[in-house]
Coordinates of C-alpha atoms and ligand atoms in Angstrom, one line a residue:
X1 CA 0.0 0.0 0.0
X2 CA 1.8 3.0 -0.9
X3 CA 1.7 5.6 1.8
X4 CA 1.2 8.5 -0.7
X5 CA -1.6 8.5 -2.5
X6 CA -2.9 11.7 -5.4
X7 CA -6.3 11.8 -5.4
X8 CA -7.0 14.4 -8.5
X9 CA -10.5 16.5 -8.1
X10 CA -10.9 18.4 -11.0
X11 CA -9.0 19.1 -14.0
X12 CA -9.5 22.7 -15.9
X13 CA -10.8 21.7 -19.2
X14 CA -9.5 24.4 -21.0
X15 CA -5.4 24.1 -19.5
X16 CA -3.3 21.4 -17.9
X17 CA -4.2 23.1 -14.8
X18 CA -5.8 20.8 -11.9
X19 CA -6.9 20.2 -8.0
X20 CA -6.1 17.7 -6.1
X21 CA -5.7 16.0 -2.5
X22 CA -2.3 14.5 -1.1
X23 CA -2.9 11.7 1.2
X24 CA 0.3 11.1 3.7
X25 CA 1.1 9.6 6.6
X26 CA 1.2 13.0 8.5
X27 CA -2.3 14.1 6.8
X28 CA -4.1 15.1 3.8
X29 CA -3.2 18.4 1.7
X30 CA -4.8 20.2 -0.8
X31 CA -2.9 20.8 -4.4
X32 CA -1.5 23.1 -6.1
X33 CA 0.7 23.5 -3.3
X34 CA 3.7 25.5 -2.1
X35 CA 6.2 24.3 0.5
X36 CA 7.8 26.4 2.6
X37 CA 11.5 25.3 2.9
X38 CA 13.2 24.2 5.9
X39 CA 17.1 23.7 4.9
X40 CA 18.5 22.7 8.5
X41 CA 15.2 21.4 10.2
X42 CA 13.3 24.9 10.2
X43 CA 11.8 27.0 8.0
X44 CA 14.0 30.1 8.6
X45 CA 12.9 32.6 11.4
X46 CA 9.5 30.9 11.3
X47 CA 7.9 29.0 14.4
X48 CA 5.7 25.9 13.2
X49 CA 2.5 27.3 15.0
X50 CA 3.2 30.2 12.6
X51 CA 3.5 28.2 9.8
X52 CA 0.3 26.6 10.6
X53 CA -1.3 29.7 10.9
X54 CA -0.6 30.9 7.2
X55 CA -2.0 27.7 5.8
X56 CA 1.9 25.2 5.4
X57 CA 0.8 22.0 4.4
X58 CA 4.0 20.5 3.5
X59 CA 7.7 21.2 4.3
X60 CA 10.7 21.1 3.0
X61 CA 14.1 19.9 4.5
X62 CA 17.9 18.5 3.4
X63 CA 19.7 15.6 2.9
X64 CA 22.6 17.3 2.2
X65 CA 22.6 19.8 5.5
X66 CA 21.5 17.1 7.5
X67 CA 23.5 15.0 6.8
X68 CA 26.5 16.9 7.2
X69 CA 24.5 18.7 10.6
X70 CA 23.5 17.6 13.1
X71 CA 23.9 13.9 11.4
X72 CA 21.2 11.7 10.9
X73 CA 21.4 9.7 14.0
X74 CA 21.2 12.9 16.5
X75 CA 18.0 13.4 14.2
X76 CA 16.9 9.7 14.0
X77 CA 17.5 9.6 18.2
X78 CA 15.0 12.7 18.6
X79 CA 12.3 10.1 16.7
X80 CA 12.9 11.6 13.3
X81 CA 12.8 15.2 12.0
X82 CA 8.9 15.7 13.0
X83 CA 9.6 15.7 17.1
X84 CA 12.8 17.4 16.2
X85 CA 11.6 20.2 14.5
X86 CA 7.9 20.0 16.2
X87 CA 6.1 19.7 12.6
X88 CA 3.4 17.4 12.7
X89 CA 1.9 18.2 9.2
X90 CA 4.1 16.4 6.4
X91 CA 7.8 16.8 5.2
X92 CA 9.5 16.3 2.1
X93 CA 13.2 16.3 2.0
X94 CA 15.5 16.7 -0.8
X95 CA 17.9 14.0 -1.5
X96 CA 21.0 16.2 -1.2
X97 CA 22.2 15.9 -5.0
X98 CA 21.2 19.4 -6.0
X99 CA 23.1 21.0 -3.2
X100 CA 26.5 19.3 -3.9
X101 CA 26.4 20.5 -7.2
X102 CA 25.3 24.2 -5.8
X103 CA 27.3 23.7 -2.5
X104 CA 29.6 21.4 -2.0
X105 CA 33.0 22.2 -2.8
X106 CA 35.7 20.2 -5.2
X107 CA 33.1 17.1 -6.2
X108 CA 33.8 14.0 -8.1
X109 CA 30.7 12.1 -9.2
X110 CA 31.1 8.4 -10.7
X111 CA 28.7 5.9 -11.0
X112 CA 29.2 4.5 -7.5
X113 CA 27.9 8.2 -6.1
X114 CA 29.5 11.7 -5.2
X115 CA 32.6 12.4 -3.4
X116 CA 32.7 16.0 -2.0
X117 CA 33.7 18.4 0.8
X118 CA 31.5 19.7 2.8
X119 CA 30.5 23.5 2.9
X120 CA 30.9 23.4 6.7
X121 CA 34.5 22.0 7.5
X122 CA 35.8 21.4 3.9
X123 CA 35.4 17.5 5.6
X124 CA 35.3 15.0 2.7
X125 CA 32.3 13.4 2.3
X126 CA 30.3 11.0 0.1
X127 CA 26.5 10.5 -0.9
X128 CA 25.0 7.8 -3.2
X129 CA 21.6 6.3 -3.9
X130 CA 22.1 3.8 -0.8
X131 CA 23.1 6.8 1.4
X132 CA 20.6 9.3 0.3
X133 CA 17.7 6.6 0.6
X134 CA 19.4 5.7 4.0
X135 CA 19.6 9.3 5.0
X136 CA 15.9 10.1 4.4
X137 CA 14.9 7.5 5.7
X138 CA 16.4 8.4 9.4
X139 CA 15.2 12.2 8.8
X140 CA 11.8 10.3 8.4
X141 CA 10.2 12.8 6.1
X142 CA 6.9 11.6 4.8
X143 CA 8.3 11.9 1.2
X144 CA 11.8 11.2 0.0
X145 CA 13.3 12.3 -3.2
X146 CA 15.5 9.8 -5.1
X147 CA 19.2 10.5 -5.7
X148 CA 19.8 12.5 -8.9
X149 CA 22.1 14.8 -10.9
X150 CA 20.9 17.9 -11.5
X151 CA 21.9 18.3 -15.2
X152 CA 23.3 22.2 -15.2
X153 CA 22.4 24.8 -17.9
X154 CA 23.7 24.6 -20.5
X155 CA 24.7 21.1 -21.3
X156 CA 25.5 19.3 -24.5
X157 CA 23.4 16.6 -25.5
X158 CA 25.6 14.1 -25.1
X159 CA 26.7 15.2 -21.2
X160 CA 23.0 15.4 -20.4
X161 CA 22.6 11.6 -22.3
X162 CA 24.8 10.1 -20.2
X163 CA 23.9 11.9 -16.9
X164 CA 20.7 11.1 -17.4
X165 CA 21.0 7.2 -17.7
X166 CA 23.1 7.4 -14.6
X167 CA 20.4 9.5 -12.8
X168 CA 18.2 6.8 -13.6
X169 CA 20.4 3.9 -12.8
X170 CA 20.7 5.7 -9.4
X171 CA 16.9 5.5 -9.3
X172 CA 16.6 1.9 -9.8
X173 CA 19.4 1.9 -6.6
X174 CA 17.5 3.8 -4.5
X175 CA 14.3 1.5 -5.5
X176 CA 16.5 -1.6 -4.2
X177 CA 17.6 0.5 -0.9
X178 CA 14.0 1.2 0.1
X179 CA 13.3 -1.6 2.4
X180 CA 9.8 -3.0 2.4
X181 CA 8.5 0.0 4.3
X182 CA 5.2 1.5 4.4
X183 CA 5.8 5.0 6.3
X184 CA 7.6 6.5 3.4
X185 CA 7.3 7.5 -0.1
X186 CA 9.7 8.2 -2.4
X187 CA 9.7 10.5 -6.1
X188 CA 11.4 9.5 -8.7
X189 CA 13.0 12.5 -10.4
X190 CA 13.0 13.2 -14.4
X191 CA 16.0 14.8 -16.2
X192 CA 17.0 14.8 -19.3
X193 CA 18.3 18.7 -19.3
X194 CA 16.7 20.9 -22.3
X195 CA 16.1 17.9 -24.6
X196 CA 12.5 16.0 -25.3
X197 CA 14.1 12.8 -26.5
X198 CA 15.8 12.8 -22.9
X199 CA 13.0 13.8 -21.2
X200 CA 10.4 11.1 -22.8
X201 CA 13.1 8.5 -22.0
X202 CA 13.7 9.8 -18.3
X203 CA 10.2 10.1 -17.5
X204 CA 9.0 6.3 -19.3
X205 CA 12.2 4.6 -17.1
X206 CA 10.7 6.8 -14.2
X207 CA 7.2 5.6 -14.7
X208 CA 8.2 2.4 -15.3
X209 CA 9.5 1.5 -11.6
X210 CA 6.4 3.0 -10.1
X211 CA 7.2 5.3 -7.5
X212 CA 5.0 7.3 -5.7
X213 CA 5.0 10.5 -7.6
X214 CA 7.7 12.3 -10.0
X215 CA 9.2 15.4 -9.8
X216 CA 10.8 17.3 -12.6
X217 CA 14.3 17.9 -12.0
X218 CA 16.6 19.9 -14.0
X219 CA 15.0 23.2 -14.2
X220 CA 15.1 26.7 -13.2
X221 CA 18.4 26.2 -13.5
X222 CA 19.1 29.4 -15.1
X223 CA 17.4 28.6 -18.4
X224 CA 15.0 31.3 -19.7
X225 CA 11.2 31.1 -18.7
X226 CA 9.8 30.2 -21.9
X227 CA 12.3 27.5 -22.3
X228 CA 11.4 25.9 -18.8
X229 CA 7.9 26.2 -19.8
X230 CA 8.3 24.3 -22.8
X231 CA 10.0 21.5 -21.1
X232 CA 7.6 21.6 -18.7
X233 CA 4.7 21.1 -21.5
X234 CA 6.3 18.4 -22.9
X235 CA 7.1 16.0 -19.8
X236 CA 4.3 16.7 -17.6
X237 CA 1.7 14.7 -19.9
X238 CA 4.6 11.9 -20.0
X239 CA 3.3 11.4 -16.1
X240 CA 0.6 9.4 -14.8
X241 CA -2.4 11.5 -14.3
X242 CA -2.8 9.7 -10.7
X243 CA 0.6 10.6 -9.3
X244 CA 1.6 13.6 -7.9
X245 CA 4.1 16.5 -10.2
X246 CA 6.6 18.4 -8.4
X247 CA 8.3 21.1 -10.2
X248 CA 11.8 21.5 -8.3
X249 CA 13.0 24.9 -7.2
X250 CA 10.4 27.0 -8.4
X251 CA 8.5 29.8 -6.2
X252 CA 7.7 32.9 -8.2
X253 CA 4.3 33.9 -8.9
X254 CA 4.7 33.8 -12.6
X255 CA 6.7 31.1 -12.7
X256 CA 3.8 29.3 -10.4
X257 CA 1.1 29.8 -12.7
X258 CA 2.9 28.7 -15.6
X259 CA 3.8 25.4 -14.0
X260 CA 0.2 25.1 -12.8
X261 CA -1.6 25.6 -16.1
X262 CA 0.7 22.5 -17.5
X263 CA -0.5 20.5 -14.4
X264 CA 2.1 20.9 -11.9
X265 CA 0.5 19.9 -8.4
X266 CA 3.9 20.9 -5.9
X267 CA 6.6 23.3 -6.0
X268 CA 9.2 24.7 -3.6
X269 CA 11.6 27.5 -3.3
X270 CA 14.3 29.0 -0.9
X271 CA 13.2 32.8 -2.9
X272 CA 9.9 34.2 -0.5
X273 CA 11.9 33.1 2.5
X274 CA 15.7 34.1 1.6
X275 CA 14.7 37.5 0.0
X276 CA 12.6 38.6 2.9
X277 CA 15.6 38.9 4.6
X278 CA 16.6 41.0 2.1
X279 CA 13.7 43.2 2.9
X280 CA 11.8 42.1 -0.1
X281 CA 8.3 41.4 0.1
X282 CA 6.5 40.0 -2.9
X283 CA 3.0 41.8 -3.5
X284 CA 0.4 41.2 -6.5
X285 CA 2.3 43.8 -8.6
X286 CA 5.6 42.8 -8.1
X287 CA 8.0 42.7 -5.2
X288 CA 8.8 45.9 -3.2
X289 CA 12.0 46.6 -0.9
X290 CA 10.7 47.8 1.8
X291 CA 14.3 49.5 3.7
X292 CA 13.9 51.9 0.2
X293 CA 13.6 55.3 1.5
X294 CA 10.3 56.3 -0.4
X295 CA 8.2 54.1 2.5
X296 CA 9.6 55.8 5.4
X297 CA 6.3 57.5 6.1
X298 CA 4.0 55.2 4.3
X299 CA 1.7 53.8 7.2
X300 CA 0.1 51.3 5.4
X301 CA 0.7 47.6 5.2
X302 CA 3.4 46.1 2.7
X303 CA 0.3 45.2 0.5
X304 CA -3.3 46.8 0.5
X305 CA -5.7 44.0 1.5
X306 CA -3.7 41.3 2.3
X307 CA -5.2 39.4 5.5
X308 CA -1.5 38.0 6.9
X309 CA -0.7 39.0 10.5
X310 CA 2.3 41.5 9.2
X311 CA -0.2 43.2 7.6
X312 CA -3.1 43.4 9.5
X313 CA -0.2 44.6 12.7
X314 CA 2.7 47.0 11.2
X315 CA 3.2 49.6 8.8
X316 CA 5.6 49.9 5.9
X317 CA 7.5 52.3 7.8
X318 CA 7.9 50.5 11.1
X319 CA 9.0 47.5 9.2
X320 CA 11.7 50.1 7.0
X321 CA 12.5 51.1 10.5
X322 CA 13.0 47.5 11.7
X323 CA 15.4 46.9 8.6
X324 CA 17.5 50.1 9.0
X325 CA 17.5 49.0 13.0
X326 CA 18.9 45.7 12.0
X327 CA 15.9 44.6 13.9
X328 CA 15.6 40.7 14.0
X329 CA 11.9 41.0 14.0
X330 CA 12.1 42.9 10.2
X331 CA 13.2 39.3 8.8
X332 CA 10.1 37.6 10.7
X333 CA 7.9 40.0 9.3
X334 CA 9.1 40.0 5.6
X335 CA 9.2 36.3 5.7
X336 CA 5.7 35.6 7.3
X337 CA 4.4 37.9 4.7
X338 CA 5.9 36.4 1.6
X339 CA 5.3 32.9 2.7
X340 CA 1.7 34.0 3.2
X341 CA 1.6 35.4 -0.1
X342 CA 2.4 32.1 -2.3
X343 CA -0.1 30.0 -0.2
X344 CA -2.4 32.3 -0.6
X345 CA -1.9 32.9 -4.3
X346 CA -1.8 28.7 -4.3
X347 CA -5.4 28.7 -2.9
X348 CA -7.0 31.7 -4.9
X349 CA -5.4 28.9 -7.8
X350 CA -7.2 26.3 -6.6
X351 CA -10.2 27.5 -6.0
X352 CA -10.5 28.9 -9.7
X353 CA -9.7 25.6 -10.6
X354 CA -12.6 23.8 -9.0
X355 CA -14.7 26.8 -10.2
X356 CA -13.6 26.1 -13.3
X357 CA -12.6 29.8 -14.0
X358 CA -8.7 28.9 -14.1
X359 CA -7.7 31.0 -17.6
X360 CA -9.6 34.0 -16.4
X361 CA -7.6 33.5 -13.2
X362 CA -4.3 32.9 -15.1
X363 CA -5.4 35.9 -17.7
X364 CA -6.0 38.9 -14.6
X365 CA -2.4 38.0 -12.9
X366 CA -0.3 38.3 -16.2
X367 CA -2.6 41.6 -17.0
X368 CA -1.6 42.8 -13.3
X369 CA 1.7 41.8 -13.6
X370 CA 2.7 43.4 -16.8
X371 CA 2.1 46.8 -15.2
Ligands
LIG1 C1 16.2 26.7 -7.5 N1 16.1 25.8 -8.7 C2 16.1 24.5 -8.5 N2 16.1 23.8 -7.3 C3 16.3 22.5 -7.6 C4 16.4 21.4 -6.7 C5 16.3 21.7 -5.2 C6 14.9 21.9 -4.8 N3 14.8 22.5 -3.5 C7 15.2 21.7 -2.4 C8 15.2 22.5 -1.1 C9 16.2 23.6 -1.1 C10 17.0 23.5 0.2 C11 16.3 22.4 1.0 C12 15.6 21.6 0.1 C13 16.5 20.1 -7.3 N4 16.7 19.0 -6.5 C14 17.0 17.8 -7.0 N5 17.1 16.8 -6.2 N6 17.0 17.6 -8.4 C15 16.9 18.7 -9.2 O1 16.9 18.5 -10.5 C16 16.6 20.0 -8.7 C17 16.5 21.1 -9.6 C18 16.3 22.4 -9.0 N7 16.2 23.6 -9.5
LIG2 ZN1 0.8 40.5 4.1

């Protein structure tokens, strides 16, 4: 029985946009969905009962940091990242592949897995299929990614031909590591780089070993927008319709409703959370930094009408005050804002979805966002 069941609602007839339900151990969510992301076991200046508050379903947390700090048996000997991090909804974690490649310093990868040093103490360190699947499975996230290679952009055909046969070799590896257990999923995750042949073959080898949902790796990656769009038109129809889509990495509004209108159901990205403390706040017509000197006497909330608890409380100028303070409680603010923002822009999705009024939805945001 696998312990992660899609359950799809409604489709829109008129886009590959749809609705659905995410049965996991830790609960059932409602899709499209965003995930707030958790690098080292929390969702940066966040408290989970905050996170609740705003509407997180899902989380996001690392392989890759973990597993370098604290270590998965410190997590493992809390009872697994939920009682660590006191989440009780679900968690997804990353199998640590991606941040090698972005992180890591002086890698070797061969088939066996990926040599590196770590970002921390320049240690050397090593992380395969069997150590990845190990990993996650100590975290105990409710879903686990399968170990990949990121393909980078650009790469020739021939580099992203052979990476992706090893990415799904490593696939099939991490299939063998799962022991027969029922308390977590794993996604396999397509590659293939910027090529369709790639892509069809990634995703039919994917299907093929039946894992419990597929996420599409090996984008926003740098590539251009309409490029990743394409991609993404191509290989999410390659997918069974009763499995869950992730799109990797991706957390822009206009990035999210492209990857929703070609039937993405998850996405994640460090951006709402990283540039809040930046003192950027994302708004419907854009993103705003709020420690620019035209908001210093602007009493109103980062964005008119927006029911989150920064803005309902504080003013664009105490929150410019908090910045040029170097106020810890700026950050707080930014980020519960921003991470407010996508979920909330992820329901006002899905509800034009099941009211079947998704391209009008889709047609008002690009007319606001041009502006
Ligand atoms: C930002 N763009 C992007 N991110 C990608 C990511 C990372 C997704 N976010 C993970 C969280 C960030 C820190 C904690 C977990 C990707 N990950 C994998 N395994 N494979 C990709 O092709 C892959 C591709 C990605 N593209
Ligand atoms: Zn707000």
């Amino acid at each position: 029985m696998p312990s992660i069941i899609y359950e799809l609602q409604k489709t829109c007839p008129h886009t590959g946009a749809r609705a659905g339900l995410l049965h996991t151990p830790h609960g059932t969510f409602q899709t499209p969905m965003f995930m707030p992301v958790g690098t080292q076991a929390t969702v940066k200046t966040m408290t989970p009962e905050e996170l609740k508050a705003m509407g997180s379903q899902v989380i996001l947390s690392n392989t890759y940091h973990l597993f370098l700090r604290p270590g998965p048996e410190l997590v493992e000997e809390a009872g697994g990242l939920h009682k660590f991090m006191n989440w009780d909804q679900a968690i997804l974690t990353d199998s640590g592949g991606f941040q090698v490649f972005s992180l890591g310093d002086m890698r070797k990868i061969t088939e066996d897995g990926v040599t590196f040093r770590s970002h921390i103490d320049g240690s050397k360190q090593f992380l395969s299929p069997e150590v990845a699947t190990k990993v996650q499975e100590q975290l105990g996230s409710d879903i686990a990614m399968a170990f990949d290679e990121c393909i980078p952009y650009p790469a020739d055909h021939d580099y992203a031909k052979r990476s992706t046969a090893r990415t799904t070799r490593w696939a099939h590896r991490c299939q063998e590591a799962r022991k027969a257990h029922d308390r977590q999923g794993m996604f396999g995750i397509v590659q293939g780089g910027m090529y369709k042949d790639l892509r069809k073959q990634s995703a039919e080898e994917l299907v093929a070993m039946d894992f419990e949902g597929y996420s599409i790796g090996g984008l926003s990656v740098g590539e251009p927008h309409d490029l990743m769009n394409e991609i993404l038109e191509y290989t999410t129809p390659l997918l069974p319709t009763n499995k869950a889509r992730y799109l990797m990495g991706v957390g822009t509004a206009d990035c999210l409703v492209e990857g929703v209108t070609r039937g993405v159901d998850m996405f994640d990205c460090v951006y709402p959370t990283r540039v809040a403390r930046n003192g950027m706040a994302m708004t419907w017509n854009g993103r705003l930094n709020i420690r620019n000197a035209q908001f210093a006497h602007d009493w109103g909330p980062l964005e008119e009408g927006c029911q989150c608890y920064t803005c309902k409380n504080y003013s664009r100028a105490y929150i410019r005050h908090l910045y040029k303070a170097e106020e810890i409680l700026a950050l707080r603010l930014v980020t519960y804002h921003n991470l407010y923002f996508l979920l909330e822009f992820m329901r006002q999705m899905r509800q034009a979805i099941l009211e079947d009024r998704f391209p009008q939805f889709r047609m008002q945001f690009w007319d606001s966002f041009k502006k």
